[in-house]
Coordinates of C-alpha atoms and ligand atoms in Angstrom, one line a residue:
X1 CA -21.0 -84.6 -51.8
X2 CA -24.4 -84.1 -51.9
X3 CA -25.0 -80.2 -53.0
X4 CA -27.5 -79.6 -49.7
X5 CA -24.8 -81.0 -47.2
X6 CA -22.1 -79.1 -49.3
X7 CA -24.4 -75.8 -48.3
X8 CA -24.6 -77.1 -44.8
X9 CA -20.9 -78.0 -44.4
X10 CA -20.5 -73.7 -45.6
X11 CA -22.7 -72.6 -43.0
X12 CA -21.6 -74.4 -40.4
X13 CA -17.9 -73.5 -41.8
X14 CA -19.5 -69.1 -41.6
X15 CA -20.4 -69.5 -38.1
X16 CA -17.2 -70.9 -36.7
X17 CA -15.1 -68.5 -38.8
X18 CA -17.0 -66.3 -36.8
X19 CA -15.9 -67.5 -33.8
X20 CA -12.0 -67.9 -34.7
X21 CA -12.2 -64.3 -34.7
X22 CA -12.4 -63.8 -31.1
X23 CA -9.6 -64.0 -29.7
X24 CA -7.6 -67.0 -28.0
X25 CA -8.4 -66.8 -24.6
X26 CA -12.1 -67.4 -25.6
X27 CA -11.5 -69.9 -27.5
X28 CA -9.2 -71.6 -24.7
X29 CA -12.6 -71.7 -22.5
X30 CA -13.1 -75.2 -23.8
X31 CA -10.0 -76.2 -22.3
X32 CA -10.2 -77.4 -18.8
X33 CA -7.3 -77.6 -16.5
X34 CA -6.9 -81.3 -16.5
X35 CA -6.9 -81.0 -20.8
X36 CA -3.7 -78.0 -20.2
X37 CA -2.4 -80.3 -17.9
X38 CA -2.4 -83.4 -20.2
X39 CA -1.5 -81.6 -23.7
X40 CA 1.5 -79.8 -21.4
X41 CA 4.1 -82.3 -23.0
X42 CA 2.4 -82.5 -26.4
X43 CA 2.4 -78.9 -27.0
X44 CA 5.9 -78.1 -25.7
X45 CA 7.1 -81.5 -27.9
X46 CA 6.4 -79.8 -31.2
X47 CA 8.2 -82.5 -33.3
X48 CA 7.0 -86.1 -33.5
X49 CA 7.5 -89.3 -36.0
X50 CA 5.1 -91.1 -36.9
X51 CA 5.6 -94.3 -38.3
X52 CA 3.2 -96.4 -40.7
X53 CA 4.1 -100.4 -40.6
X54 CA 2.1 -103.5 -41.2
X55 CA 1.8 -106.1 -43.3
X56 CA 1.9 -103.6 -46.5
X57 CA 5.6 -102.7 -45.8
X58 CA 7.0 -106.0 -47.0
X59 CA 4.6 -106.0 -50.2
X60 CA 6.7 -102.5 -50.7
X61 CA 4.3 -101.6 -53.2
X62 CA 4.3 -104.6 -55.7
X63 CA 1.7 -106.8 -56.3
X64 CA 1.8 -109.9 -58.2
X65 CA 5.4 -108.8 -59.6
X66 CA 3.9 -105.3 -60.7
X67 CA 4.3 -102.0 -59.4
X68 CA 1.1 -100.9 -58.0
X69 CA 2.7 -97.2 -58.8
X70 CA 5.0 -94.7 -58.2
X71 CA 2.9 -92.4 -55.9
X72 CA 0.4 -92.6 -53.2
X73 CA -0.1 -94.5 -50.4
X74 CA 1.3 -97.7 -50.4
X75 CA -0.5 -99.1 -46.8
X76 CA -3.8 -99.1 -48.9
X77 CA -1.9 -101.6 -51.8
X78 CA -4.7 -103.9 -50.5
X79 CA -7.4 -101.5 -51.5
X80 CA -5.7 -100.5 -54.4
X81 CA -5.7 -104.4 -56.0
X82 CA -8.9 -105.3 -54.7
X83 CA -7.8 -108.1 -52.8
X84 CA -9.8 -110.2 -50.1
X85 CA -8.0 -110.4 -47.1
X86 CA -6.9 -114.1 -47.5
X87 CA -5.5 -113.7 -51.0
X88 CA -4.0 -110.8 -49.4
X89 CA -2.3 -112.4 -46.2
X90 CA -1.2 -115.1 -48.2
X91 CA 0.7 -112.5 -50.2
X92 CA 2.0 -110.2 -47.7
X93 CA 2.6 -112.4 -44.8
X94 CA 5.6 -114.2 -45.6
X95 CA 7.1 -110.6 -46.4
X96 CA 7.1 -109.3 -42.9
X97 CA 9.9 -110.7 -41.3
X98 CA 11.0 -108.3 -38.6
X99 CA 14.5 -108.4 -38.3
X100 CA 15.8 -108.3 -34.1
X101 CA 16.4 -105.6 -32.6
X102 CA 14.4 -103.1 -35.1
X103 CA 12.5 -101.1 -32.9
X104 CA 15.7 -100.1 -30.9
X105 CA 16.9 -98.5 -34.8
X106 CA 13.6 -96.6 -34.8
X107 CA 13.9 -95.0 -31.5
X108 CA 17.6 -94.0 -31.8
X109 CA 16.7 -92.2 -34.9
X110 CA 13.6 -90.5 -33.2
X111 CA 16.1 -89.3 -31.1
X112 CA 19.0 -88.0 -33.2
X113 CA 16.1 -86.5 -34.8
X114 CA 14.7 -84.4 -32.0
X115 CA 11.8 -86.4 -31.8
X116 CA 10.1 -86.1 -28.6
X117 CA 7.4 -88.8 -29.4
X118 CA 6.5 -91.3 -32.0
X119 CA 3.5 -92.8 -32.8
X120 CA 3.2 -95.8 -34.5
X121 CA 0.3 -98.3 -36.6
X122 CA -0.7 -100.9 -34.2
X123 CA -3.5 -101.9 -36.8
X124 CA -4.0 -99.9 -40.0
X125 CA -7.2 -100.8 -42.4
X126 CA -5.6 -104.3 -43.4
X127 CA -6.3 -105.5 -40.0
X128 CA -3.3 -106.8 -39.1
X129 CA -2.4 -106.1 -35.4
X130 CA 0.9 -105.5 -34.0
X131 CA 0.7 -106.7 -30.8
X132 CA -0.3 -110.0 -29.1
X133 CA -4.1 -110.1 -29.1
X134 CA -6.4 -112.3 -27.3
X135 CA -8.9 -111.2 -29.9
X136 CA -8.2 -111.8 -33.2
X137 CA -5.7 -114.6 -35.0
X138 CA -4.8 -111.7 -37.5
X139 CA -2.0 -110.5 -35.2
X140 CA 1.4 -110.7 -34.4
X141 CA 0.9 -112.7 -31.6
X142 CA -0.7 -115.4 -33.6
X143 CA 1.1 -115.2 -36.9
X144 CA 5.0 -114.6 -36.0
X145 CA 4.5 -115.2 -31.9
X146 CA 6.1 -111.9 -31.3
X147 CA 4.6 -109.1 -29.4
X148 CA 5.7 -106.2 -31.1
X149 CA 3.9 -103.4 -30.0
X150 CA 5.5 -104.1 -26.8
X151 CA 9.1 -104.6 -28.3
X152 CA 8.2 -100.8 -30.4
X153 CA 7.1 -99.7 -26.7
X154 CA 9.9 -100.8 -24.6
X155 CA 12.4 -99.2 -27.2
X156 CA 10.8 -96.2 -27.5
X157 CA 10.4 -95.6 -23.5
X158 CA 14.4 -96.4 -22.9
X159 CA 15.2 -93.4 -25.2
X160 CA 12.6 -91.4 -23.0
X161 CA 10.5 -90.9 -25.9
X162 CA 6.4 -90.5 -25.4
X163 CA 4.2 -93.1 -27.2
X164 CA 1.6 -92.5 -29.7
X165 CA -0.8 -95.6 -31.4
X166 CA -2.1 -95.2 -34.3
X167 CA -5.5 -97.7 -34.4
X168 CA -7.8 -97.9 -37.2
X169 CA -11.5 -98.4 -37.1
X170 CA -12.1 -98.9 -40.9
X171 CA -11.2 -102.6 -41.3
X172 CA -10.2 -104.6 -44.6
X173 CA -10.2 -107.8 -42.5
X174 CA -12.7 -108.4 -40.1
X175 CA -15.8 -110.7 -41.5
X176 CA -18.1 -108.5 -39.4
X177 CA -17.4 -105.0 -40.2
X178 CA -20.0 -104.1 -42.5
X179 CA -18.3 -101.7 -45.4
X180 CA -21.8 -101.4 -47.4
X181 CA -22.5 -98.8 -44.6
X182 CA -20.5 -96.2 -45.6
X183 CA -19.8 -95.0 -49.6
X184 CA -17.0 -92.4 -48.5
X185 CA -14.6 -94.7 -46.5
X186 CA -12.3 -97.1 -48.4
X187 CA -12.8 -101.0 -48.5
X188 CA -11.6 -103.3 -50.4
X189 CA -14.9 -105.2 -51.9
X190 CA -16.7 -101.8 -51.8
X191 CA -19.8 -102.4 -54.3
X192 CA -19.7 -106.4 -53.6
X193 CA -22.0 -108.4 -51.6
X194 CA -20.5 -109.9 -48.2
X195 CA -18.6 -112.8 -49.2
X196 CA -19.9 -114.6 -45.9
X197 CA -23.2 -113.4 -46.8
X198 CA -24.5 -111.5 -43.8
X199 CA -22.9 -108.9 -41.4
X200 CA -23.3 -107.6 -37.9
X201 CA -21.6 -104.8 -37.7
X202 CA -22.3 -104.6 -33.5
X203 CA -19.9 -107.6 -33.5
X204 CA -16.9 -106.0 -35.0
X205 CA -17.2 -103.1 -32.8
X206 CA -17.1 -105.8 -29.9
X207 CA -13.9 -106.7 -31.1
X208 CA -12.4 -103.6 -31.8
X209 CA -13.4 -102.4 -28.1
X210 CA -11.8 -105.3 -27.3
X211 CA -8.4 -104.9 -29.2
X212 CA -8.6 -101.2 -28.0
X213 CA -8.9 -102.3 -24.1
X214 CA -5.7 -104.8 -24.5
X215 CA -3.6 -102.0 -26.0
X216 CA -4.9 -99.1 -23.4
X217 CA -4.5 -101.3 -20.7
X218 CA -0.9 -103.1 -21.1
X219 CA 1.2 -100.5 -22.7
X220 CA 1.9 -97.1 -21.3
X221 CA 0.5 -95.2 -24.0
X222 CA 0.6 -91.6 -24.1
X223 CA -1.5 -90.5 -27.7
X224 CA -4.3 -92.7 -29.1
X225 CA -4.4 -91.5 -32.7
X226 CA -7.6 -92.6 -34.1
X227 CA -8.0 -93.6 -38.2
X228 CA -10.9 -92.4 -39.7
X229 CA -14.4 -91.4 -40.2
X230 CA -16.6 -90.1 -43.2
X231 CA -19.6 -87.7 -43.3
X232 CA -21.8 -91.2 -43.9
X233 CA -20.5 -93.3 -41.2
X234 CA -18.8 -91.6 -37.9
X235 CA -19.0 -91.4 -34.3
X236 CA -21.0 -93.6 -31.6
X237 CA -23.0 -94.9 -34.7
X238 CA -20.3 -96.4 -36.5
X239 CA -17.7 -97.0 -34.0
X240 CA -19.5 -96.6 -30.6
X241 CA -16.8 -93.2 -30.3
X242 CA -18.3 -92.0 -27.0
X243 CA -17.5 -95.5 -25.2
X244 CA -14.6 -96.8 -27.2
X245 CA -13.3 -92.9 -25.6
X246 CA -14.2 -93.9 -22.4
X247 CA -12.8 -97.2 -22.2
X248 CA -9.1 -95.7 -23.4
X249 CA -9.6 -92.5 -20.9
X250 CA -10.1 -94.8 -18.0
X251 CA -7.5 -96.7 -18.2
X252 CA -5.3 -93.7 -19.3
X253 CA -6.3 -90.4 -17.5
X254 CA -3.8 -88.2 -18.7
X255 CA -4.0 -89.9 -22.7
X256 CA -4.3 -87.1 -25.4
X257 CA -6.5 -88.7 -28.7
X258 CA -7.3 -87.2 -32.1
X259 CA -10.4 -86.1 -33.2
X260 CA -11.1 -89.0 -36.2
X261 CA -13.7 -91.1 -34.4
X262 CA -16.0 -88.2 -35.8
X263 CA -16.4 -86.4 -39.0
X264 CA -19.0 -83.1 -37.9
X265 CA -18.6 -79.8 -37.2
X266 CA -18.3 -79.9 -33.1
X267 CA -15.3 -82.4 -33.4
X268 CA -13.4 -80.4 -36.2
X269 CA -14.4 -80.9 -39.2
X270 CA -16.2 -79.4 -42.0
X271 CA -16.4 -81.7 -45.1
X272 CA -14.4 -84.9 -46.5
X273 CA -11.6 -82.7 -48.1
X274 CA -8.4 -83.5 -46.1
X275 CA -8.1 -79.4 -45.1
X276 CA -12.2 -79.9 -44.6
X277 CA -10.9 -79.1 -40.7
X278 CA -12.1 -75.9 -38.9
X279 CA -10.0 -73.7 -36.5
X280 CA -12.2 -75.0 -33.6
X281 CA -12.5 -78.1 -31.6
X282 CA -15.1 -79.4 -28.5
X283 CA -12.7 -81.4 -26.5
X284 CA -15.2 -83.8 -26.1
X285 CA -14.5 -85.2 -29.7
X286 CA -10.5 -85.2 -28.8
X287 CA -7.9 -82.6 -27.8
X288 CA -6.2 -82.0 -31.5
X289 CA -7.0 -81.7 -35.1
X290 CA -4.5 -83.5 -38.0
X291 CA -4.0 -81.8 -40.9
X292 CA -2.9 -84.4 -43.7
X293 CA 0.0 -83.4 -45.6
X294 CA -0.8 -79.8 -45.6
X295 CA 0.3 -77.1 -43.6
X296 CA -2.8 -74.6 -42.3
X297 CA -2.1 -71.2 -43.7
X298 CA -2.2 -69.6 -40.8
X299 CA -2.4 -71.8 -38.0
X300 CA -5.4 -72.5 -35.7
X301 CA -5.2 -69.8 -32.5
X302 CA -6.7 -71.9 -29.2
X303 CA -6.7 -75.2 -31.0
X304 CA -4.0 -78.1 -30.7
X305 CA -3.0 -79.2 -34.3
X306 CA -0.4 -81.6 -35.3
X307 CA 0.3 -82.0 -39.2
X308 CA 1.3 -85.4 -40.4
X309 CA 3.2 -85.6 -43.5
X310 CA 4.9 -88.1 -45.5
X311 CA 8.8 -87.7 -46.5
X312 CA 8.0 -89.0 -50.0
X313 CA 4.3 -89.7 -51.3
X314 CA 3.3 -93.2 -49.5
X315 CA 3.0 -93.4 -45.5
X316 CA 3.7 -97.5 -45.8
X317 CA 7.1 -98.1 -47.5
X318 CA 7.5 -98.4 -51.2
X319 CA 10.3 -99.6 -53.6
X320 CA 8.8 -97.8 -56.0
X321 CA 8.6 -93.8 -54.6
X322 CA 11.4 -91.5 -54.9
X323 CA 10.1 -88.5 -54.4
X324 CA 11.9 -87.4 -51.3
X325 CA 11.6 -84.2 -49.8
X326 CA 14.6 -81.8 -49.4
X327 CA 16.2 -81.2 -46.3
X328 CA 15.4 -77.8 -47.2
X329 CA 12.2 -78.2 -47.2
X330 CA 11.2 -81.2 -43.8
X331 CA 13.7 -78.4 -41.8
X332 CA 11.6 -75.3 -42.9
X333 CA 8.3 -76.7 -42.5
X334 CA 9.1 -77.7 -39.1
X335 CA 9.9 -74.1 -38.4
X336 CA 6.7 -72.9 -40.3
X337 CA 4.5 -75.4 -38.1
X338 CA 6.3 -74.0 -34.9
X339 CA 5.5 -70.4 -36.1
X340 CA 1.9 -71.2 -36.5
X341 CA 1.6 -72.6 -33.0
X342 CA 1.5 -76.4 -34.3
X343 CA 3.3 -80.2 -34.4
X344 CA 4.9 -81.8 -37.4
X345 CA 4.7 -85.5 -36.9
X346 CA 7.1 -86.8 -39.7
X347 CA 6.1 -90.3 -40.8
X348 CA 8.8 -93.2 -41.8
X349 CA 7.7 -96.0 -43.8
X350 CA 10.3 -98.9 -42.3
X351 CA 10.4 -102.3 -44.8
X352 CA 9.0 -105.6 -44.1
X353 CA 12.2 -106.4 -42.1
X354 CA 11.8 -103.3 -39.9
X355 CA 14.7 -101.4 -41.3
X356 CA 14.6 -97.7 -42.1
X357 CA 15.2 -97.0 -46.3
X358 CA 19.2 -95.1 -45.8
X359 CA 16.8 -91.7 -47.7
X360 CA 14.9 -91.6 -44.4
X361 CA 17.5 -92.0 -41.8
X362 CA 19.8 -89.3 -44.1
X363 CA 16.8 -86.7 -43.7
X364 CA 15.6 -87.6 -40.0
X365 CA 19.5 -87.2 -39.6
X366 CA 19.8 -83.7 -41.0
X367 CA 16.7 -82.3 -39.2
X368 CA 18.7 -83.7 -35.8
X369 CA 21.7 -81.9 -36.7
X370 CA 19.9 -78.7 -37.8
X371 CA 17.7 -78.8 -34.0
X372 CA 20.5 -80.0 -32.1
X373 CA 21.8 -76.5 -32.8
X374 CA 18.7 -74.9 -33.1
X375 CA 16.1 -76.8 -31.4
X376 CA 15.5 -74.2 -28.4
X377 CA 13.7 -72.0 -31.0
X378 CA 11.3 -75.3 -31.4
X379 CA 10.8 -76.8 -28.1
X380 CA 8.4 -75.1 -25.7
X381 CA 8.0 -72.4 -28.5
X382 CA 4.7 -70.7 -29.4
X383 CA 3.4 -69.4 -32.6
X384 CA 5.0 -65.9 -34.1
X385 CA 3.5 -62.5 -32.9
X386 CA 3.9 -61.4 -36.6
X387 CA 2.2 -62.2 -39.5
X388 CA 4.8 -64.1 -42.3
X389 CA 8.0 -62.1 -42.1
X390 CA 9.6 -61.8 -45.8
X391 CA 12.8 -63.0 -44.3
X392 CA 11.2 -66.0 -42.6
X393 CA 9.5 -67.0 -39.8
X394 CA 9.2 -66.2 -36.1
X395 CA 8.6 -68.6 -32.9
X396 CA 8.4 -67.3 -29.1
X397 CA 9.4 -68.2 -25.4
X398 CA 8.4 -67.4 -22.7
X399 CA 11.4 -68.0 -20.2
X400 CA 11.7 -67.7 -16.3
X401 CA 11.4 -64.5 -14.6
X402 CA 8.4 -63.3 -17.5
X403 CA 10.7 -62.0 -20.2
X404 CA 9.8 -63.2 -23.4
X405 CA 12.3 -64.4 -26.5
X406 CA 11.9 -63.9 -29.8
X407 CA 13.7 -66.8 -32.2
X408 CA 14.0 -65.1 -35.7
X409 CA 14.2 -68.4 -38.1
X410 CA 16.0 -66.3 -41.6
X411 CA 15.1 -68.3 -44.9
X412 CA 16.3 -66.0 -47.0
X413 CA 19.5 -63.7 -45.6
X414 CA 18.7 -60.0 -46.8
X415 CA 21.2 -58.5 -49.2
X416 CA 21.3 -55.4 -47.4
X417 CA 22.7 -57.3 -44.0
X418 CA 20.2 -56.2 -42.1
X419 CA 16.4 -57.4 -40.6
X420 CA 14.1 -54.8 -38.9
X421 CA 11.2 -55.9 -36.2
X422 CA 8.5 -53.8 -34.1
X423 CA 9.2 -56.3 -31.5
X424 CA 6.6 -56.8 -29.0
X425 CA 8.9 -56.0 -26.2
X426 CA 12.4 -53.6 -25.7
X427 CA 15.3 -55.9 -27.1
X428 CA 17.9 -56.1 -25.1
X429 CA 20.6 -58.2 -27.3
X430 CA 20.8 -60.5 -30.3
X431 CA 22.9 -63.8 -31.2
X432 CA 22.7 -66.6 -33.5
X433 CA 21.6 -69.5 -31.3
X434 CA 23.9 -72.0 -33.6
X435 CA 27.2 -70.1 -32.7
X436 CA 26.5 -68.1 -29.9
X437 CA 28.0 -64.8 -31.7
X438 CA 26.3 -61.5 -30.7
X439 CA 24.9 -59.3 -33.5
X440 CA 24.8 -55.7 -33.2
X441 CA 21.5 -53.8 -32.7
X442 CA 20.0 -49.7 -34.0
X443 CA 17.3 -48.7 -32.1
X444 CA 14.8 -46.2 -33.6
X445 CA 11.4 -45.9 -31.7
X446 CA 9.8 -49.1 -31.5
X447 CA 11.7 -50.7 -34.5
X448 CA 14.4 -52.5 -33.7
X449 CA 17.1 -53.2 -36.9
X450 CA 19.7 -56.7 -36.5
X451 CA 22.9 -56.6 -38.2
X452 CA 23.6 -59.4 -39.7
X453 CA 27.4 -61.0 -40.9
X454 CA 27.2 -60.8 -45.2
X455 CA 26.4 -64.5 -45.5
X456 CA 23.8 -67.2 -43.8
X457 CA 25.2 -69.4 -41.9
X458 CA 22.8 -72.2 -42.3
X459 CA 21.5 -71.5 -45.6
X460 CA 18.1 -73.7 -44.7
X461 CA 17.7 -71.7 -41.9
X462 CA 19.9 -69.2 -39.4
X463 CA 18.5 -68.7 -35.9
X464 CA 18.4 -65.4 -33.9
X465 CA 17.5 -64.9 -30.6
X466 CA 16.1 -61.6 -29.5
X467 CA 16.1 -61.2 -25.5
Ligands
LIG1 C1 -5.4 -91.9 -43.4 C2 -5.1 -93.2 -43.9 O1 -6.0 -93.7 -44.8 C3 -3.7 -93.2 -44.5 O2 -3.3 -94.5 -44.9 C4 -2.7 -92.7 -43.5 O3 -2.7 -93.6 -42.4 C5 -3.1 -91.3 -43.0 C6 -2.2 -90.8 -41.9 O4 -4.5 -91.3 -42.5 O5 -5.6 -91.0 -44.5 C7 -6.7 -90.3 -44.8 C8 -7.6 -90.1 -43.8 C9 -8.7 -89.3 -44.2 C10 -8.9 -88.9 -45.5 C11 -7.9 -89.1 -46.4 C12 -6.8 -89.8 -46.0 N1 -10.0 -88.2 -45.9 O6 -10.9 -88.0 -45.1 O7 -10.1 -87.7 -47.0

């Protein structure tokens, strides 16, 4: 980056730290009613799966017999090769063969999960949409005459789970989109003339308004999760983000987006870094920030945030990456998110068939089991009172009649049995939420000591509840 915008990005970065230092409520002034009323569900949902799918999925991360690697993401494999988007298709299409039924196997695990919504890639940068579209021939409606955004859609909404689409504006395929205007965002032929010599980059964002207004208007989205903007190319002058917002918001009231249309400080951002986001968002830009694969140290007070992550390296599926996160570790991060006032949307990579790789559907299993027991700590919880607890971490509830809950999430059970708290109110009685067995309490002045059995019960994480 440019040494006089890095100085910018810094000052712009001083001021609003100033500002994430008054408290919440101020902060909250950007909210209106009708945002709290639409981002009710979203911030009581807490845990979401995302899901990356396209034509990269049945590629799996080889090209031309080769693996492309072991790490990374794989949904970029056309970026990666430099391939043109027919050599690509040619490739990559035969290799998408959703199997029946597919989208049915996503939603159920969502749900054993605890998912409450999922969003999925109805066009990542390759181009290829998902759904039947009237606009393009690089879709699924042309190629494989299915419609399967709406087969994703009607699965998801029979296991009353909300619906989130991923769209990207930065697009490998289109013969319009002009990539020479930007250096920062990805592109296949980046650094080589047009192949169909000239470019008009108005009439790509004709289409993609167009493909936007299909989705927004025949599928009952709930999340439009745009994908993504750079310092040098952003907002209404690369993607036309005030109207393409509009279109979506009228034909969606209550529809919650992301903030990636834009890349400046107002909407969120402070430089290209993927943690180059600030605790501070004008709603006019979207109603929540996305931390990549990175947790925010300690959360963002008055701001929605959702974290996406990956269970391995690659968002789109790879034969070729095995480096699966721990139970342990999705299961604690979930709880750390919570604590910090946040979302976790947990991405799967399904193959070019549509099934889920048995590693996934193991972990999205274990993370069900573990909030099946444990999930009121999660759901409808809001961030910890405390700062990082030795022991753990903290969520809160409000719950009817005013009193408030405390959820005591215990990484690592203390040796001496016991856990001490200046809770913020006067506990009346503990228990482990996952057995419903009462723990005994000591009282002195505003510290309140548990007594705990001699061993975790859930050595990833034991729950207590404080009333
Ligand atoms: C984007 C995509 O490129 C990626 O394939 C995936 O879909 C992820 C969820 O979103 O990843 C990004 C977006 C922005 C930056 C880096 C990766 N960035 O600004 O550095």
């Amino acid at each position: 980056m440019p040494n006089i915008q890095n100085k910018l990005s810094l000052l712009l970065a001083a001021g609003i730290s100033i500002l994430s230092t008054l408290s919440p409520a101020t902060l909250r002034a950007e909210s209106t009613p009708e945002r709290d009323t639409r981002m009710q569900w979203w911030r009581e949902a807490r845990f979401g799966m995302f899901v990356h799918w396209g034509l990269y999925s049945g590629l799996a991360g080889t090209w031309e017999g080769k693996p492309v690697g072991t790490q990374g993401g794989m949904e970029w494999i056309q970026q990666r090769v430099k391939a043109d988007t027919d050599t690509y298709a040619k490739a990559a299409i035969p290799l998408f063969k959703p199997k029946p039924g597919f989208a049915t196997e996503w939603a159920a695990l969502a749900r054993e999960a605890g998912c409450k919504y999922v969003v999925f890639t109805t066009k990542h940068h390759e181009g290829f949409a998902l759904h039947d579209s009237k606009v393009s021939e690089y879709d699924a409606g042309s190629v494989l005459h299915r419609d399967l955004v709406k087969e994703i859609v009607t699965a998801l909404k029979k296991e009353g789970l909300r619906v989130g689409f991923y769209h990207s504006v930065i697009d490998w395929h289109h013969d319009q989109y002009e990539y020479q205007k930007s250096k920062q965002l990805p592109h296949p032929l980046i650094g080589k003339p047009y192949p169909n010599g000239t470019r008009d980059h108005s009439l790509y964002l004709d289409y993609l308004h167009a493909e936007v207004k299909e989705l927004a208007t025949a599928y009952p989205v709930d999340v439009l999760w745009w994908d993504y903007s750079a310092l040098d190319f952003q907002g209404d002058a690369a993607w036309r983000a005030t109207d393409l917002m509009k279109l979506v918001r009228k034909a969606r009231p209550s529809i919650i987006m992301n903030n990636r249309l834009y890349r400046s400080p107002e909407a969120g951002w402070a430089s290209m870094a993927t943690e180059g986001y600030l605790p501070h968002i004008d709603p006019a830009y979207g109603d929540f920030i996305t931390p990549e694969q990175h947790i925010p140290d300690t959360g963002m007070p008055g701001v929605d945030w959702e974290t996406c992550m990956t269970l391995n390296t690659t968002w789109g599926y790879s034969d070729h990456d095995h480096a699966w996160k721990s139970d342990e570790t999705l299961i604690r991060n979930l709880i750390d998110i919570a604590s910090k006032g946040g979302n976790y949307l947990l991405n799967i990579g399904p193959k070019g068939d549509g099934s889920v790789p048995p590693e996934t559907v193991k972990s999205m299993k274990a993370i069900g089991t573990w909030m099946h027991l444990n999930g009121e700590s999660i759901y409808g919880s809001t961030a910890s009172p405390f700062d990082k607890p030795a022991w753990g971490r903290c969520t809160q509830k409000k719950v009817a009649g005013g009193a408030t809950r405390l959820y005591l999430h215990v990484f690592d059970w203390p040796k001496d049995g016991k856990i001490t708290i200046k809770a913020p109110f006067k506990p009346t009685g503990a228990r482990l939420i996952a057995s419903g067995v009462r723990l005994k309490l000591e009282k002195d002045g505003d510290q309140t000591t548990i007594l705990l059995p001699p061993t975790a019960p859930d050595p990833i994480a034991s729950v207590i509840r404080l009333e």
